[in-house]
Coordinates of C-alpha atoms in Angstrom, one line a residue:
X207 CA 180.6 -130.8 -84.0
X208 CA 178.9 -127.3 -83.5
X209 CA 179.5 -126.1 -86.6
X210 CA 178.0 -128.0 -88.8
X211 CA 174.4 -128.0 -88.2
X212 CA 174.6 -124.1 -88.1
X213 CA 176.1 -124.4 -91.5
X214 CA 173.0 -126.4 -93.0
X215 CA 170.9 -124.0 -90.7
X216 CA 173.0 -121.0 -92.6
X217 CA 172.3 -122.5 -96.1
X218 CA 168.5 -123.6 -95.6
X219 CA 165.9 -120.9 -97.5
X220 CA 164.1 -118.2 -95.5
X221 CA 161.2 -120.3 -96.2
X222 CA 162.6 -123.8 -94.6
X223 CA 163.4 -121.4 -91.6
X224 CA 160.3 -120.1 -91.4
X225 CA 158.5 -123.2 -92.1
X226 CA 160.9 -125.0 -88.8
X227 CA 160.8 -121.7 -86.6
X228 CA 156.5 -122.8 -86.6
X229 CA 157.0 -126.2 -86.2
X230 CA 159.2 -125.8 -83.3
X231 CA 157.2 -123.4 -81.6
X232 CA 153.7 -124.9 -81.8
X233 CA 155.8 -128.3 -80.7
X234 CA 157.0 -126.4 -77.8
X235 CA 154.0 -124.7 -76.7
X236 CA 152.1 -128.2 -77.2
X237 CA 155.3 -130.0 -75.2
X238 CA 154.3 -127.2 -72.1
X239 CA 150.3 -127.6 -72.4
X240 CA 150.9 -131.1 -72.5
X241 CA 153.1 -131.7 -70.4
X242 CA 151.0 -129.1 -67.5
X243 CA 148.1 -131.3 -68.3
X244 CA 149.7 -134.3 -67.7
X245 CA 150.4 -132.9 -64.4
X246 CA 147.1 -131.8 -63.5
X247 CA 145.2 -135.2 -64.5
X248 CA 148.4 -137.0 -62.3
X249 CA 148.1 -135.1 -59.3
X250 CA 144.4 -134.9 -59.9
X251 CA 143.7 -138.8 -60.2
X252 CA 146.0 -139.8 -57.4
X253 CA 144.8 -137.6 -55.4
X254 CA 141.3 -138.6 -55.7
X255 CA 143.0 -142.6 -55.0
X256 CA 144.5 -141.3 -52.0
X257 CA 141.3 -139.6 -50.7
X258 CA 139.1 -142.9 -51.4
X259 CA 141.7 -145.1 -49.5
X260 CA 141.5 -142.4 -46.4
X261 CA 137.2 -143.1 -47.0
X262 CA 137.4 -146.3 -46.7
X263 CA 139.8 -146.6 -44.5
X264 CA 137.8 -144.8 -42.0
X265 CA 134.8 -146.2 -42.9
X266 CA 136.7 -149.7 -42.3
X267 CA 137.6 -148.7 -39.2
X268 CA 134.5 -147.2 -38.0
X269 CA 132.6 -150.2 -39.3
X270 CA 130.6 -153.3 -38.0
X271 CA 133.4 -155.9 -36.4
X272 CA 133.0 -159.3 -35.6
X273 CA 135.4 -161.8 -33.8
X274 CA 137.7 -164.1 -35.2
X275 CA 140.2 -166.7 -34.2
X276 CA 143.3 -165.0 -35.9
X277 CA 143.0 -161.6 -34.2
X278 CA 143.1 -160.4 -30.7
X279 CA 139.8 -159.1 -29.8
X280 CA 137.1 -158.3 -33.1
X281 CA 138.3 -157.5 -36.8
X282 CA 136.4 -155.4 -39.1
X283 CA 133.7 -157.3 -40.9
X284 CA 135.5 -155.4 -44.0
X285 CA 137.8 -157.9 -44.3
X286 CA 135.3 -160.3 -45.5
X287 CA 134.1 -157.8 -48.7
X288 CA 138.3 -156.7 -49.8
X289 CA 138.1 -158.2 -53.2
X290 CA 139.7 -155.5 -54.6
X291 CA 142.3 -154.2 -52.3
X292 CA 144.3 -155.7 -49.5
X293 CA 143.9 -155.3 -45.8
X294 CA 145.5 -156.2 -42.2
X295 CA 145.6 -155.5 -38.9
X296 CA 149.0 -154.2 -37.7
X297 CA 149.6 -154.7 -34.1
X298 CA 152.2 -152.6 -32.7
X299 CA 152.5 -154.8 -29.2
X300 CA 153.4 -157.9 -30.8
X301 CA 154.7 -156.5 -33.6
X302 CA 151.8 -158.8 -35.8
X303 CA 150.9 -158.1 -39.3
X304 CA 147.1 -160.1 -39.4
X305 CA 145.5 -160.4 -42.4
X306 CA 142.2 -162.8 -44.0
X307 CA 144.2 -166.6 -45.2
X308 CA 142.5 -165.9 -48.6
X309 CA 144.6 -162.4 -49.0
X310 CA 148.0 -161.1 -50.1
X311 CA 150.0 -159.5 -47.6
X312 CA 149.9 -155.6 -47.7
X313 CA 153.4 -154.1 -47.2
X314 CA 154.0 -152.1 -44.8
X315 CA 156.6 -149.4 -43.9
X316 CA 157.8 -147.8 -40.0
X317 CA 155.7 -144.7 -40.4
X318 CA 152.7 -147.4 -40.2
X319 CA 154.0 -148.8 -36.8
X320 CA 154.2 -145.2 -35.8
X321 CA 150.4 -145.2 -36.8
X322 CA 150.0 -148.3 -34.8
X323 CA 152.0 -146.7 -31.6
X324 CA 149.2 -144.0 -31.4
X325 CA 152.1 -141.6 -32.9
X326 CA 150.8 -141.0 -36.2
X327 CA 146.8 -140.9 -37.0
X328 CA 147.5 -141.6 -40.9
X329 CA 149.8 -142.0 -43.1
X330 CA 149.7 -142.9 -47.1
X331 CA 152.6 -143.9 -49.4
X332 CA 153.3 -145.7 -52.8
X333 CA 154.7 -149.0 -52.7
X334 CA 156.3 -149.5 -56.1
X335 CA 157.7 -152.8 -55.5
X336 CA 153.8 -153.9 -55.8
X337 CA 152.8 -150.9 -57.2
X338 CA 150.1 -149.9 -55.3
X339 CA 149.2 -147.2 -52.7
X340 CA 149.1 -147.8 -49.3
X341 CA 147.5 -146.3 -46.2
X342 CA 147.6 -146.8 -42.8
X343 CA 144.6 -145.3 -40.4
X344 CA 144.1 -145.8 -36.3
X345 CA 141.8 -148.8 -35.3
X346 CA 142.4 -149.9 -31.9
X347 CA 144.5 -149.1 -29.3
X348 CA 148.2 -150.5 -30.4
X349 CA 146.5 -151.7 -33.7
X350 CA 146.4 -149.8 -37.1
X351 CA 144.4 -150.7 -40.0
X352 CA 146.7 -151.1 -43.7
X353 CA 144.8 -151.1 -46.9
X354 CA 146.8 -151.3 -50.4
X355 CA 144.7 -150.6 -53.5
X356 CA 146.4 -151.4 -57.0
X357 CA 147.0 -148.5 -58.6
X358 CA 147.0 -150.1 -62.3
X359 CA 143.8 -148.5 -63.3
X360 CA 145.2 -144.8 -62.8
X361 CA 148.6 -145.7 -64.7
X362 CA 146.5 -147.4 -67.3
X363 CA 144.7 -144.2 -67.5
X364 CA 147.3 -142.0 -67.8
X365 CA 149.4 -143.9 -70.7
X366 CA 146.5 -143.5 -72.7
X367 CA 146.5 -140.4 -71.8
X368 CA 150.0 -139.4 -72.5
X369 CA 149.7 -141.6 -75.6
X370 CA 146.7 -139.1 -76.9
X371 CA 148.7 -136.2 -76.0
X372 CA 151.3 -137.3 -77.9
X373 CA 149.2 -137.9 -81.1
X374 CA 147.3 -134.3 -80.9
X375 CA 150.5 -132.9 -80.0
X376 CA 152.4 -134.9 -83.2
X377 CA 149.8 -133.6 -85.6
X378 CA 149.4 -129.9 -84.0
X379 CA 153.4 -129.8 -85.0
X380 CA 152.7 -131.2 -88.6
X381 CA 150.0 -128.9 -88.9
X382 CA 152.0 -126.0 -87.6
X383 CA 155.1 -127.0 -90.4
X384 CA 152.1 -127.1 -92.8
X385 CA 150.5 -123.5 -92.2
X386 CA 154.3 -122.0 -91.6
X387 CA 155.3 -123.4 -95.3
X388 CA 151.9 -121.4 -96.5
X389 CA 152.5 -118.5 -94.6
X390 CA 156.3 -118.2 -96.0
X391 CA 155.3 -119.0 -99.3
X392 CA 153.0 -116.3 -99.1
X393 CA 154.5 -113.6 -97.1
X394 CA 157.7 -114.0 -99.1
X395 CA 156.1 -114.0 -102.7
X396 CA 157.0 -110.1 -102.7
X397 CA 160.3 -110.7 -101.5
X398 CA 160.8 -113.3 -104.4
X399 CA 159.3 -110.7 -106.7
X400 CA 162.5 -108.4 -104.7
X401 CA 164.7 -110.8 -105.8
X402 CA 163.7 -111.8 -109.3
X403 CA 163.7 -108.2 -110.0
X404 CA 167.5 -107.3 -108.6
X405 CA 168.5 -110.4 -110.7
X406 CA 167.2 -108.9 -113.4
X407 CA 168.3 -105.6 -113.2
X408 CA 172.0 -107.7 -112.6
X409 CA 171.4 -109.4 -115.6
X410 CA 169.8 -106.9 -118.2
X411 CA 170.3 -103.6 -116.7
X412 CA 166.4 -103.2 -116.9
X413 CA 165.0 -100.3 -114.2
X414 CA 161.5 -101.0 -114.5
X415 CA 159.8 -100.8 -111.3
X416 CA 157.9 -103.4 -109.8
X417 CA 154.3 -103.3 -109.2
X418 CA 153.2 -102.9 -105.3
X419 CA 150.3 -104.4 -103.2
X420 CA 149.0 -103.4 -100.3
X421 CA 151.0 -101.2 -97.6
X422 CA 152.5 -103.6 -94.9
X423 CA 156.6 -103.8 -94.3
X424 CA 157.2 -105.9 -97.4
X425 CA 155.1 -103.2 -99.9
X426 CA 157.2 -100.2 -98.3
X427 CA 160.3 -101.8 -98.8
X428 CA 159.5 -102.5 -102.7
X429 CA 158.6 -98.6 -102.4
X430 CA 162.0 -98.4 -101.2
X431 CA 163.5 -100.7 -103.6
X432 CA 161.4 -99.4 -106.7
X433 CA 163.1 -95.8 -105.0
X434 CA 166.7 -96.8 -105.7
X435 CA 166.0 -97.9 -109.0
X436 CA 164.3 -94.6 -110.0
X437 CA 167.8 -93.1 -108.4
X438 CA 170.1 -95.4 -110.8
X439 CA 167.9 -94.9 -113.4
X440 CA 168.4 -90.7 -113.0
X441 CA 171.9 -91.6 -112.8
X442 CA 172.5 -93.6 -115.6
X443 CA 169.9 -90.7 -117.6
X444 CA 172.6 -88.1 -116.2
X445 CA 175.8 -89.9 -117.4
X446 CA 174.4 -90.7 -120.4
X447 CA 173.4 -86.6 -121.0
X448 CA 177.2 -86.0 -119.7
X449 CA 178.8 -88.4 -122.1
X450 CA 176.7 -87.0 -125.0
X451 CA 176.9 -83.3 -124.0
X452 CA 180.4 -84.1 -123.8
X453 CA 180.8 -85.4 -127.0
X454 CA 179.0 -82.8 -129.0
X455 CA 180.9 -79.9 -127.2
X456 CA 184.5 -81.8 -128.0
X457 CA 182.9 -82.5 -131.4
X458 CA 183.2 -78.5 -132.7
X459 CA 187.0 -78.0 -131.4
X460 CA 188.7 -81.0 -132.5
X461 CA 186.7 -80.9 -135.9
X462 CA 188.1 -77.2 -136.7
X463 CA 191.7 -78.2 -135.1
X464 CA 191.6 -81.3 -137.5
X465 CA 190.6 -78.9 -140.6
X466 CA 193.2 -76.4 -139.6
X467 CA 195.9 -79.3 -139.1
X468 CA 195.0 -80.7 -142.7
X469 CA 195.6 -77.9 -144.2
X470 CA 199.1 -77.1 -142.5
X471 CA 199.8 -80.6 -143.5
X472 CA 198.7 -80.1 -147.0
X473 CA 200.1 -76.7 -147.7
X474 CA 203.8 -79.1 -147.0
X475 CA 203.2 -81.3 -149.2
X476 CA 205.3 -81.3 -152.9
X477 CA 203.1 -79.2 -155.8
X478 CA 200.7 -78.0 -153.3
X479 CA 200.0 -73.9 -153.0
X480 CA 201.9 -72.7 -149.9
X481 CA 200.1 -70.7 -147.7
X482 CA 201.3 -66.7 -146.8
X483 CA 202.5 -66.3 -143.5
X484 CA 199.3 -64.5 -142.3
X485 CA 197.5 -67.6 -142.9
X486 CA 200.3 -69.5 -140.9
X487 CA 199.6 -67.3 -138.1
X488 CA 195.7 -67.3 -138.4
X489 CA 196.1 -70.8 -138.1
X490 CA 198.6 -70.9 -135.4
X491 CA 196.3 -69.1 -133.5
X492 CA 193.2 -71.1 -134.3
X493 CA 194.6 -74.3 -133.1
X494 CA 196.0 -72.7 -129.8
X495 CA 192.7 -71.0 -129.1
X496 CA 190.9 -74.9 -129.7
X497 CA 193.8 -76.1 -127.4
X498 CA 192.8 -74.0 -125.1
X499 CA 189.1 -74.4 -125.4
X500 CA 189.7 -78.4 -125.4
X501 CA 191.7 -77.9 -121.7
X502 CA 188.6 -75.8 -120.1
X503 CA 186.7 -78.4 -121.3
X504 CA 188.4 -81.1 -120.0
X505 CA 189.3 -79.5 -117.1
X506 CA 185.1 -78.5 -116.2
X507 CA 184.9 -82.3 -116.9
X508 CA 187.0 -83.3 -114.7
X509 CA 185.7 -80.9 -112.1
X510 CA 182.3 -81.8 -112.2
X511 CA 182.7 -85.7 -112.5
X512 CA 184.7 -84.8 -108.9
X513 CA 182.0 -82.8 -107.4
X514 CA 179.4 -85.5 -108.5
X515 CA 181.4 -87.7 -106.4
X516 CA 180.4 -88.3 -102.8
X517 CA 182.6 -86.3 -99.8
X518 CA 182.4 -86.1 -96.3
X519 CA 184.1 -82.4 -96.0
X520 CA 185.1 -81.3 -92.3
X521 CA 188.2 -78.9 -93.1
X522 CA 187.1 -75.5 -91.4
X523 CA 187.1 -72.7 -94.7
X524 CA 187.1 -68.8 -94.3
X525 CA 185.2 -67.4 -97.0
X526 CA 187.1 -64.1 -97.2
X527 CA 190.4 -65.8 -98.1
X528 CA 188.6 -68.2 -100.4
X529 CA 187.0 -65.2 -102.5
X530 CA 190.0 -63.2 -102.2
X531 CA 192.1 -65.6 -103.7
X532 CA 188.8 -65.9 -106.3
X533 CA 190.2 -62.2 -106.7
X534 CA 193.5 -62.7 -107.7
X535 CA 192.8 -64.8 -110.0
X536 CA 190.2 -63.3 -112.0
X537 CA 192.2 -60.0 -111.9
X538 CA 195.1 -61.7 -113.4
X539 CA 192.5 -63.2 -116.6
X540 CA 190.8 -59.4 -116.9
X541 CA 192.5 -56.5 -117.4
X542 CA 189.7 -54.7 -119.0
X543 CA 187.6 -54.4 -116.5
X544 CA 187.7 -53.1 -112.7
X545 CA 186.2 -55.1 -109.2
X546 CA 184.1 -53.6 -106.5
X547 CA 184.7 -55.9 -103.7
X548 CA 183.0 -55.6 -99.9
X549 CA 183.7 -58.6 -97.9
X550 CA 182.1 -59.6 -94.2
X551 CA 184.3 -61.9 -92.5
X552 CA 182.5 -65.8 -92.4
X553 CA 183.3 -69.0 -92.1
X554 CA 182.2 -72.8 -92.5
X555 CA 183.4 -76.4 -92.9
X556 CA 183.3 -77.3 -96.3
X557 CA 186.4 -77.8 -99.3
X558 CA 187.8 -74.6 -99.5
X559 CA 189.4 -75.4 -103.6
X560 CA 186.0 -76.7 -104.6
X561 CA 184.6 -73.2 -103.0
X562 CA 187.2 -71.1 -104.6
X563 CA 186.6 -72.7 -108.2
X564 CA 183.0 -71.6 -107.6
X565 CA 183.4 -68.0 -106.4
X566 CA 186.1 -68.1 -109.7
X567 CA 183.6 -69.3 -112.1
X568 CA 180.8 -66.8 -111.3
X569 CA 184.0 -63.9 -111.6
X570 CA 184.8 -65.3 -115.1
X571 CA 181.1 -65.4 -116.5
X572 CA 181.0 -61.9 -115.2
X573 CA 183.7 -60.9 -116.7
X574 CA 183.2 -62.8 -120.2
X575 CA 179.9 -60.3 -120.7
X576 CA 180.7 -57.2 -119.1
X577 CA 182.1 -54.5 -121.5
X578 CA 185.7 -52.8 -121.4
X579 CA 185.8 -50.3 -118.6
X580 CA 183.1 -51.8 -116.5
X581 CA 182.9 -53.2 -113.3
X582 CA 181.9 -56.0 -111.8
X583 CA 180.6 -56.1 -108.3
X584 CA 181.4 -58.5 -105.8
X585 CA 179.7 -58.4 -102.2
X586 CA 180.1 -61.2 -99.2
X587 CA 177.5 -60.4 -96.5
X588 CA 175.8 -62.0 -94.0
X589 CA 172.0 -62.2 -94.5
X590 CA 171.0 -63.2 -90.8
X591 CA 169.6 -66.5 -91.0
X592 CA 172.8 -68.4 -90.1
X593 CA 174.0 -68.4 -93.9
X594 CA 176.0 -65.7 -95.9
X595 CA 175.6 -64.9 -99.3
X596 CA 178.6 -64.2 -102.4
X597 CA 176.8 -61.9 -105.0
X598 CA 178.6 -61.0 -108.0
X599 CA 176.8 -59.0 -110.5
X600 CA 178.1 -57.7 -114.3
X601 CA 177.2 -54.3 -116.4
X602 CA 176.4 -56.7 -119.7
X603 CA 173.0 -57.4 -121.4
X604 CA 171.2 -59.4 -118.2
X605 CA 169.9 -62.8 -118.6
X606 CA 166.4 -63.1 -120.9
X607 CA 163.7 -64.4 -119.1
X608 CA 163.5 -67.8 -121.0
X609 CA 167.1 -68.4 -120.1
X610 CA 166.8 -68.3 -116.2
X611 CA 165.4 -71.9 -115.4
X612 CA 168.7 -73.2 -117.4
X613 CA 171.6 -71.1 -116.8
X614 CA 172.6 -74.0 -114.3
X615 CA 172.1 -76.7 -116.4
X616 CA 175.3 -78.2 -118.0
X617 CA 176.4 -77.3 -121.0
X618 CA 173.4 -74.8 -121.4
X619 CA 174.3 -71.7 -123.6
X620 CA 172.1 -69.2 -124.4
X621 CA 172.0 -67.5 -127.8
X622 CA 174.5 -64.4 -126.7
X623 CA 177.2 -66.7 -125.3
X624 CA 177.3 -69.0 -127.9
X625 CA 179.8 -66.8 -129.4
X626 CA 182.1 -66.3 -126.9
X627 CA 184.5 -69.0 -125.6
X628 CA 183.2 -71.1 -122.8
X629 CA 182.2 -74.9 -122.1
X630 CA 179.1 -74.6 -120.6
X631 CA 179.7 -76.2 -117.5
X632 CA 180.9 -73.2 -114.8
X633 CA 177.6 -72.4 -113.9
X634 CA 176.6 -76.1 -113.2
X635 CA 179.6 -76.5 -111.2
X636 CA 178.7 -73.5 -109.1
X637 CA 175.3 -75.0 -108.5
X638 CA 177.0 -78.6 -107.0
X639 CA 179.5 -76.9 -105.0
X640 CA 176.8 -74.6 -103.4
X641 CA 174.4 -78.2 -102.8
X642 CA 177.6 -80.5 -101.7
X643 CA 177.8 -77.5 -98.8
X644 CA 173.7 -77.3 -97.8
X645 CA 173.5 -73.7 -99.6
X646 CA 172.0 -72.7 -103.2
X647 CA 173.0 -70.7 -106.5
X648 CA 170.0 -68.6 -107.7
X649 CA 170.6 -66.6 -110.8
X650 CA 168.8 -62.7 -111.3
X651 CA 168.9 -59.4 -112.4
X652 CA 171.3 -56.7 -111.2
X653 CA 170.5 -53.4 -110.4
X654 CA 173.2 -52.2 -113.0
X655 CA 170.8 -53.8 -115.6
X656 CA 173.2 -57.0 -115.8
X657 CA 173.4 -60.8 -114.8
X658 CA 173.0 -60.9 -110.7
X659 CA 174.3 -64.4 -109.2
X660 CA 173.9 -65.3 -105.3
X661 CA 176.3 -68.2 -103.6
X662 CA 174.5 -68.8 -100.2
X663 CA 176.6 -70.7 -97.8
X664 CA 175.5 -71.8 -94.2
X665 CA 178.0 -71.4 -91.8
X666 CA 178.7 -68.9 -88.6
X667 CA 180.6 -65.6 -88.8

């Protein structure tokens, strides 16, 4: 039985909410002022009954008296002028209620006897069984006076009044739904717009922004919300750069390994020249070299799609296994060229593989343009400001000046390492890893003349 109207509530618009969170709080606020009014006037108008039965009672008993053949001793000549109200004598000796032949009886209650007795000098009280309000004031000695005034004209009063309360109340409520249906229609236009936009963006995959006015809540969450879109947008631009970088670095590789197949193929074909078994081997060695191109290719890929993806790291890394292990490898790939290694002990939370393909990737590029008999310098220090650095510099040509701002870039290659094997895409993986852990890759010139890169890592040592 609960449940169901907070279902409908559930399924009602923001703007039917908004519109009935008014209505019921202008009705509630009018219910209280009402209702304290209502009050006030109550108390106010029998108040002002009781205190002009307690006048005239006084007055009545205080006034001219003359004698008559009903009452023991004189009677007020009050009694002769009570048109509108009813009044006796109470006599508390014989127990006598005396009142003028052409009146009603007043009623009475014990408190009044107690009046009559000399106990009491007053006493006032509502008789609802003739409605009317009744007071009982010292006369004589053993007599008290009882007047009862209708009180008709103050309950008359205060339906109409209750009845006008109602009607100002009924139409400040419909008054209050009215202006809270205006108010949500126009407060929520923007988060219409909001929601008109996501559909379409659901619907079309269009990123346009939507325009903004003014600079309350609703404007800085479409700031927010035109934010986010500029974010998918940048990531949809970035994929869509991947996917064709991608496809025109596969491109060269699989094109040359399908010539080179072809021809394998053709040379077994009946009539067709055969080919020596130098050309064999040329060939051989062609379409293992594109093999293994195609796997660094793949594998960078495959790395960076995993780096773009978001990681909460915590595993605790030293840097000085991690570069030595950099080391290792490397040494294993070069032969032809010697290492220079100082290491400072450091370490951090962060992925320690991710780190180590890194550090291995700056080692390689080194290597690929240093000459036979060279070496290539590889320094871990700290540099004071809570963060260490990994510098590895070559003895090869440098990097020109128009290739600095995009040796990080992915699948940038300048003009003098086009020509030697590589997919582009170490260097840009050096640059995630180093931003996945809060440091940077920078990219200089080495003392030696050749290519300086810097790794700088936060961490303690």
């Amino acid at each position: 039985m609960i449940l169901e109207p907070q279902g409908r509530l559930q399924k009602a618009s923001l703007r039917a909410r908004v519109t009935w969170l008014a209505a019921f709080c202008v009705a509630g606020a009018v219910a209280l002022v009402s209702f304290g009014a209502y009050m006030i006037v109550r108390k106010s108008t029998y108040d002002a009954l009781d205190e002009s039965l307690r006048t005239r009672a006084v007055a009545v008993a205080a006034g001219e008296k003359i004698n008559g053949s009903d009452f023991v001793g004189k009677y007020p000549a009050a009694f002769l002028a009570a048109g509108d109200v009813k009044m006796a004598v109470l006599l508390a000796d014989s127990g006598q209620l005396l009142f003028p032949q052409d009146s009603d009886r007043p009623p009475t209650v014990a408190e009044a006897w107690d009046v009559a007795q000399g106990e009491r000098n007053e006493f006032i009280w509502t008789d609802h069984k003739t409605e009317s309000r009744v007071i009982a004031v010292k006369y004589q000695p053993g007599q008290a006076i009882i007047i009862a005034q209708s009180m008709s004209p103050q309950r008359t009063t205060l339906a109409k009044l209750s009845v006008v309360l109602l009607l100002i109340g009924g139409a400040g409520v419909l008054l209050a739904a009215i202006a809270g249906t205006a108010v949500a229609r126009t407060g929520l236009r923007p988060v219409q717009r909001l929601t008109e936009a996501t559909e379409r963006v659901a619907n079309t995959g269009d990123l346009t922004p939507i325009p903004v006015a003014g600079d309350d809540e609703l404007a800085r969450l479409t700031h927010s919300f035109n934010a986010m879109l500029g974010a998918v947008a940048e990531s949809q631009e970035r994929q869509r750069r991947l996917v064709a970088d991608a496809g025109h670095e596969l491109r060269t590789p699989l094109t040359s390994m399908r010539t080179n197949l072809e021809l394998l193929l053709a040379s077994e074909r009946p009539n067709s020249p055969d080919l020596s078994e130098v050309d064999k081997q040329e060939i051989h060695s062609d379409v293992r070299a594109q093999l293994d191109e195609l796997t660094t290719l793949i594998g960078d890929l495959v790395e960076l799609a995993r780096e773009d993806a978001p990681q909460v790291i915590h595993e605790p890394v030293d840097l000085v296994e991690v570069v030595e292990r950099s080391m290792d490898r490397a040494r294993r790939r070069a032969s032809n060229v010697t290492f220079d290694v100082q290491l400072q002990p450091w370490t951090l939370l962060g992925d320690s593989s991710a780190i180590e393909r890194a550090v291995l990737n700056l080692l390689d590029n080194a290597v690929k343009f240093s000459p036979s008999g060279s070496a290539v310098r590889l320094n871990l220090r700290q540099v004071g400001d809570g963060s260490a650095v990994v510098e590895v510099a070559d003895a090869g040509p440098g990097i020109a000046d128009a290739d600095l701002p995009h040796v990080f870039e992915r699948f940038y290659r300048s003009s003098e390492a086009r020509t030697l094997p590589g997919s582009g895409l170490g260097l840009a993986i050096v640059k995630q890893v180093a931003q996945r852990h809060g440091g940077t890759a920078t990219a200089g010139r080495a003392p030696e003349g050749g290519a300086l890169f810097t790794l700088r890592l936060p961490g303690r040592p």
